[in-house]
């Protein structure tokens, strides 16, 4: 199973946009963002659309068109990003009902629901403690 990179792409895009805004370019095209992520602009537009839906970025059409941060980088947590781009829980249960006559099949869903819920809680707490400003500082400002 391949790892999901939606959060990583969104964090990268927001961090690049934060740096560009700091350098005097508050509006960026999806092509400019895609060049940093090294991916197709369509993927960036999809990601930025998800972020826009949660109020993290804004889009401008017409002359000077492009994307900009809707909030200060220090006000955007990685939990905000996660909630914007991840459509569901971190782990999913079976797609179909397990065999309830089997002792494992009967109890697996409640057991995993508790475990997965705990993991999700820890993940959400950790993501809430880091902002895009923190990522920018770690990425650009504090490199050796």
PDB file of C-alpha atoms in Angstrom:
ATOM      1  CA  UNK A   1       0.000   0.000   0.000  1.00  0.00           C
ATOM      2  CA  UNK A   2       1.433   3.380  -0.993  1.00  0.00           C
ATOM      3  CA  UNK A   3       1.732   6.131   1.583  1.00  0.00           C
ATOM      4  CA  UNK A   4      -0.596   9.098   1.218  1.00  0.00           C
ATOM      5  CA  UNK A   5       1.246  12.333   0.390  1.00  0.00           C
ATOM      6  CA  UNK A   6      -1.689  14.776   0.307  1.00  0.00           C
ATOM      7  CA  UNK A   7      -0.771  16.394   3.624  1.00  0.00           C
ATOM      8  CA  UNK A   8       2.885  16.634   2.610  1.00  0.00           C
ATOM      9  CA  UNK A   9       2.017  18.294  -0.707  1.00  0.00           C
ATOM     10  CA  UNK A  10      -0.336  20.751   0.996  1.00  0.00           C
ATOM     11  CA  UNK A  11       2.184  21.635   3.721  1.00  0.00           C
ATOM     12  CA  UNK A  12       4.899  22.091   1.088  1.00  0.00           C
ATOM     13  CA  UNK A  13       2.645  24.368  -0.968  1.00  0.00           C
ATOM     14  CA  UNK A  14       1.647  26.486   2.032  1.00  0.00           C
ATOM     15  CA  UNK A  15       5.238  26.757   3.251  1.00  0.00           C
ATOM     16  CA  UNK A  16       6.423  27.880  -0.209  1.00  0.00           C
ATOM     17  CA  UNK A  17       3.578  30.403  -0.361  1.00  0.00           C
ATOM     18  CA  UNK A  18       4.538  31.703   3.110  1.00  0.00           C
ATOM     19  CA  UNK A  19       8.148  32.171   2.015  1.00  0.00           C
ATOM     20  CA  UNK A  20       7.075  33.901  -1.198  1.00  0.00           C
ATOM     21  CA  UNK A  21       4.789  36.245   0.775  1.00  0.00           C
ATOM     22  CA  UNK A  22       7.663  37.038   3.141  1.00  0.00           C
ATOM     23  CA  UNK A  23       9.771  37.911   0.090  1.00  0.00           C
ATOM     24  CA  UNK A  24       7.102  40.236  -1.279  1.00  0.00           C
ATOM     25  CA  UNK A  25       5.156  37.908  -3.556  1.00  0.00           C
ATOM     26  CA  UNK A  26       1.856  37.308  -1.737  1.00  0.00           C
ATOM     27  CA  UNK A  27       0.112  35.784  -4.791  1.00  0.00           C
ATOM     28  CA  UNK A  28       1.415  32.701  -6.608  1.00  0.00           C
ATOM     29  CA  UNK A  29       0.148  30.756  -9.577  1.00  0.00           C
ATOM     30  CA  UNK A  30      -0.417  27.028  -9.304  1.00  0.00           C
ATOM     31  CA  UNK A  31       2.433  26.584 -11.804  1.00  0.00           C
ATOM     32  CA  UNK A  32       4.815  28.433  -9.471  1.00  0.00           C
ATOM     33  CA  UNK A  33       3.760  26.295  -6.526  1.00  0.00           C
ATOM     34  CA  UNK A  34       3.938  23.115  -8.627  1.00  0.00           C
ATOM     35  CA  UNK A  35       7.523  23.931  -9.634  1.00  0.00           C
ATOM     36  CA  UNK A  36       8.617  23.840  -5.986  1.00  0.00           C
ATOM     37  CA  UNK A  37       6.714  20.635  -5.208  1.00  0.00           C
ATOM     38  CA  UNK A  38       7.929  19.175  -8.518  1.00  0.00           C
ATOM     39  CA  UNK A  39       4.494  17.960  -9.508  1.00  0.00           C
ATOM     40  CA  UNK A  40       1.768  18.787 -11.977  1.00  0.00           C
ATOM     41  CA  UNK A  41      -0.141  22.050 -11.477  1.00  0.00           C
ATOM     42  CA  UNK A  42      -3.414  20.084 -11.599  1.00  0.00           C
ATOM     43  CA  UNK A  43      -2.415  18.273  -8.397  1.00  0.00           C
ATOM     44  CA  UNK A  44      -1.562  21.611  -6.781  1.00  0.00           C
ATOM     45  CA  UNK A  45      -4.867  23.167  -7.853  1.00  0.00           C
ATOM     46  CA  UNK A  46      -6.735  20.210  -6.350  1.00  0.00           C
ATOM     47  CA  UNK A  47      -4.810  20.548  -3.093  1.00  0.00           C
ATOM     48  CA  UNK A  48      -5.218  24.323  -2.966  1.00  0.00           C
ATOM     49  CA  UNK A  49      -8.928  23.881  -3.683  1.00  0.00           C
ATOM     50  CA  UNK A  50      -9.219  21.653  -0.607  1.00  0.00           C
ATOM     51  CA  UNK A  51      -7.306  24.239   1.434  1.00  0.00           C
ATOM     52  CA  UNK A  52      -9.542  27.016   0.111  1.00  0.00           C
ATOM     53  CA  UNK A  53     -12.588  25.072   1.225  1.00  0.00           C
ATOM     54  CA  UNK A  54     -11.295  25.266   4.809  1.00  0.00           C
ATOM     55  CA  UNK A  55     -10.345  28.954   4.587  1.00  0.00           C
ATOM     56  CA  UNK A  56      -6.582  28.447   4.503  1.00  0.00           C
ATOM     57  CA  UNK A  57      -5.943  29.992   1.068  1.00  0.00           C
ATOM     58  CA  UNK A  58      -7.730  32.380  -1.253  1.00  0.00           C
ATOM     59  CA  UNK A  59      -7.825  32.496  -5.029  1.00  0.00           C
ATOM     60  CA  UNK A  60      -7.853  35.606  -7.188  1.00  0.00           C
ATOM     61  CA  UNK A  61      -9.120  35.502 -10.776  1.00  0.00           C
ATOM     62  CA  UNK A  62      -8.392  37.872 -13.628  1.00  0.00           C
ATOM     63  CA  UNK A  63      -5.425  40.256 -13.671  1.00  0.00           C
ATOM     64  CA  UNK A  64      -2.898  39.205 -11.041  1.00  0.00           C
ATOM     65  CA  UNK A  65      -4.592  35.819 -10.696  1.00  0.00           C
ATOM     66  CA  UNK A  66      -3.237  33.282  -8.271  1.00  0.00           C
ATOM     67  CA  UNK A  67      -3.359  31.844  -4.804  1.00  0.00           C
ATOM     68  CA  UNK A  68      -2.512  33.480  -1.496  1.00  0.00           C
ATOM     69  CA  UNK A  69      -2.604  32.529   2.158  1.00  0.00           C
ATOM     70  CA  UNK A  70      -5.883  33.445   3.826  1.00  0.00           C
ATOM     71  CA  UNK A  71      -4.265  33.536   7.269  1.00  0.00           C
ATOM     72  CA  UNK A  72      -0.856  34.255   8.696  1.00  0.00           C
ATOM     73  CA  UNK A  73       1.482  31.223   8.587  1.00  0.00           C
ATOM     74  CA  UNK A  74       1.611  31.178  12.399  1.00  0.00           C
ATOM     75  CA  UNK A  75      -2.185  30.780  12.452  1.00  0.00           C
ATOM     76  CA  UNK A  76      -2.298  27.703  10.187  1.00  0.00           C
ATOM     77  CA  UNK A  77      -1.611  24.459  12.033  1.00  0.00           C
ATOM     78  CA  UNK A  78      -0.753  21.170  10.425  1.00  0.00           C
ATOM     79  CA  UNK A  79      -4.005  19.910  11.924  1.00  0.00           C
ATOM     80  CA  UNK A  80      -5.833  22.541   9.850  1.00  0.00           C
ATOM     81  CA  UNK A  81      -4.051  21.207   6.772  1.00  0.00           C
ATOM     82  CA  UNK A  82      -4.747  17.581   7.678  1.00  0.00           C
ATOM     83  CA  UNK A  83      -8.434  18.305   8.198  1.00  0.00           C
ATOM     84  CA  UNK A  84      -8.585  20.116   4.848  1.00  0.00           C
ATOM     85  CA  UNK A  85      -7.008  17.425   2.676  1.00  0.00           C
ATOM     86  CA  UNK A  86      -7.724  14.115   4.411  1.00  0.00           C
ATOM     87  CA  UNK A  87     -11.291  13.021   3.668  1.00  0.00           C
ATOM     88  CA  UNK A  88     -11.567  10.321   6.297  1.00  0.00           C
ATOM     89  CA  UNK A  89      -9.986   8.617   9.272  1.00  0.00           C
ATOM     90  CA  UNK A  90      -6.333   7.622   9.327  1.00  0.00           C
ATOM     91  CA  UNK A  91      -7.217   3.918   9.362  1.00  0.00           C
ATOM     92  CA  UNK A  92     -10.349   2.295   7.983  1.00  0.00           C
ATOM     93  CA  UNK A  93     -12.057  -0.840   9.182  1.00  0.00           C
ATOM     94  CA  UNK A  94     -13.073  -3.731   6.936  1.00  0.00           C
ATOM     95  CA  UNK A  95     -15.084  -2.765   3.879  1.00  0.00           C
ATOM     96  CA  UNK A  96     -17.433  -5.662   4.585  1.00  0.00           C
ATOM     97  CA  UNK A  97     -18.601  -7.201   7.844  1.00  0.00           C
ATOM     98  CA  UNK A  98     -16.159  -9.831   9.158  1.00  0.00           C
ATOM     99  CA  UNK A  99     -17.409 -13.310  10.028  1.00  0.00           C
ATOM    100  CA  UNK A 100     -19.240 -12.743  13.326  1.00  0.00           C
ATOM    101  CA  UNK A 101     -19.212 -16.504  14.106  1.00  0.00           C
ATOM    102  CA  UNK A 102     -15.407 -16.335  14.315  1.00  0.00           C
ATOM    103  CA  UNK A 103     -14.079 -15.187  17.722  1.00  0.00           C
ATOM    104  CA  UNK A 104     -11.663 -12.757  16.034  1.00  0.00           C
ATOM    105  CA  UNK A 105     -14.212 -11.611  13.470  1.00  0.00           C
ATOM    106  CA  UNK A 106     -16.695 -10.902  16.271  1.00  0.00           C
ATOM    107  CA  UNK A 107     -14.373  -8.681  18.301  1.00  0.00           C
ATOM    108  CA  UNK A 108     -11.925  -7.174  15.814  1.00  0.00           C
ATOM    109  CA  UNK A 109     -13.927  -4.072  14.924  1.00  0.00           C
ATOM    110  CA  UNK A 110     -14.497  -2.836  18.501  1.00  0.00           C
ATOM    111  CA  UNK A 111     -10.855  -3.560  19.400  1.00  0.00           C
ATOM    112  CA  UNK A 112      -9.440  -1.747  16.385  1.00  0.00           C
ATOM    113  CA  UNK A 113     -11.888   1.150  16.760  1.00  0.00           C
ATOM    114  CA  UNK A 114     -10.466   1.831  20.228  1.00  0.00           C
ATOM    115  CA  UNK A 115      -6.854   1.482  19.107  1.00  0.00           C
ATOM    116  CA  UNK A 116      -7.299   3.558  15.958  1.00  0.00           C
ATOM    117  CA  UNK A 117      -9.173   6.235  17.882  1.00  0.00           C
ATOM    118  CA  UNK A 118      -6.238   6.556  20.274  1.00  0.00           C
ATOM    119  CA  UNK A 119      -3.764   6.830  17.407  1.00  0.00           C
ATOM    120  CA  UNK A 120      -5.899   9.474  15.721  1.00  0.00           C
ATOM    121  CA  UNK A 121      -6.070  11.473  18.976  1.00  0.00           C
ATOM    122  CA  UNK A 122      -2.275  11.459  19.337  1.00  0.00           C
ATOM    123  CA  UNK A 123      -1.816  12.421  15.679  1.00  0.00           C
ATOM    124  CA  UNK A 124      -4.260  15.319  15.969  1.00  0.00           C
ATOM    125  CA  UNK A 125      -2.600  16.625  19.150  1.00  0.00           C
ATOM    126  CA  UNK A 126       0.832  16.540  17.513  1.00  0.00           C
ATOM    127  CA  UNK A 127      -0.329  18.227  14.308  1.00  0.00           C
ATOM    128  CA  UNK A 128      -2.082  20.962  16.314  1.00  0.00           C
ATOM    129  CA  UNK A 129       1.241  21.935  17.906  1.00  0.00           C
ATOM    130  CA  UNK A 130       3.006  22.834  14.634  1.00  0.00           C
ATOM    131  CA  UNK A 131       2.226  25.728  12.304  1.00  0.00           C
ATOM    132  CA  UNK A 132       3.230  26.574   8.755  1.00  0.00           C
ATOM    133  CA  UNK A 133       5.480  29.269  10.291  1.00  0.00           C
ATOM    134  CA  UNK A 134       7.227  26.505  12.290  1.00  0.00           C
ATOM    135  CA  UNK A 135       7.715  24.409   9.154  1.00  0.00           C
ATOM    136  CA  UNK A 136       9.080  27.430   7.275  1.00  0.00           C
ATOM    137  CA  UNK A 137      11.500  28.140  10.127  1.00  0.00           C
ATOM    138  CA  UNK A 138      12.655  24.516  10.195  1.00  0.00           C
ATOM    139  CA  UNK A 139      12.903  24.311   6.411  1.00  0.00           C
ATOM    140  CA  UNK A 140      14.586  27.585   5.510  1.00  0.00           C
ATOM    141  CA  UNK A 141      15.693  29.580   8.529  1.00  0.00           C
ATOM    142  CA  UNK A 142      17.326  26.977  10.740  1.00  0.00           C
ATOM    143  CA  UNK A 143      19.174  24.836   8.217  1.00  0.00           C
ATOM    144  CA  UNK A 144      22.905  24.444   8.935  1.00  0.00           C
TER     145      UNK A 144
END
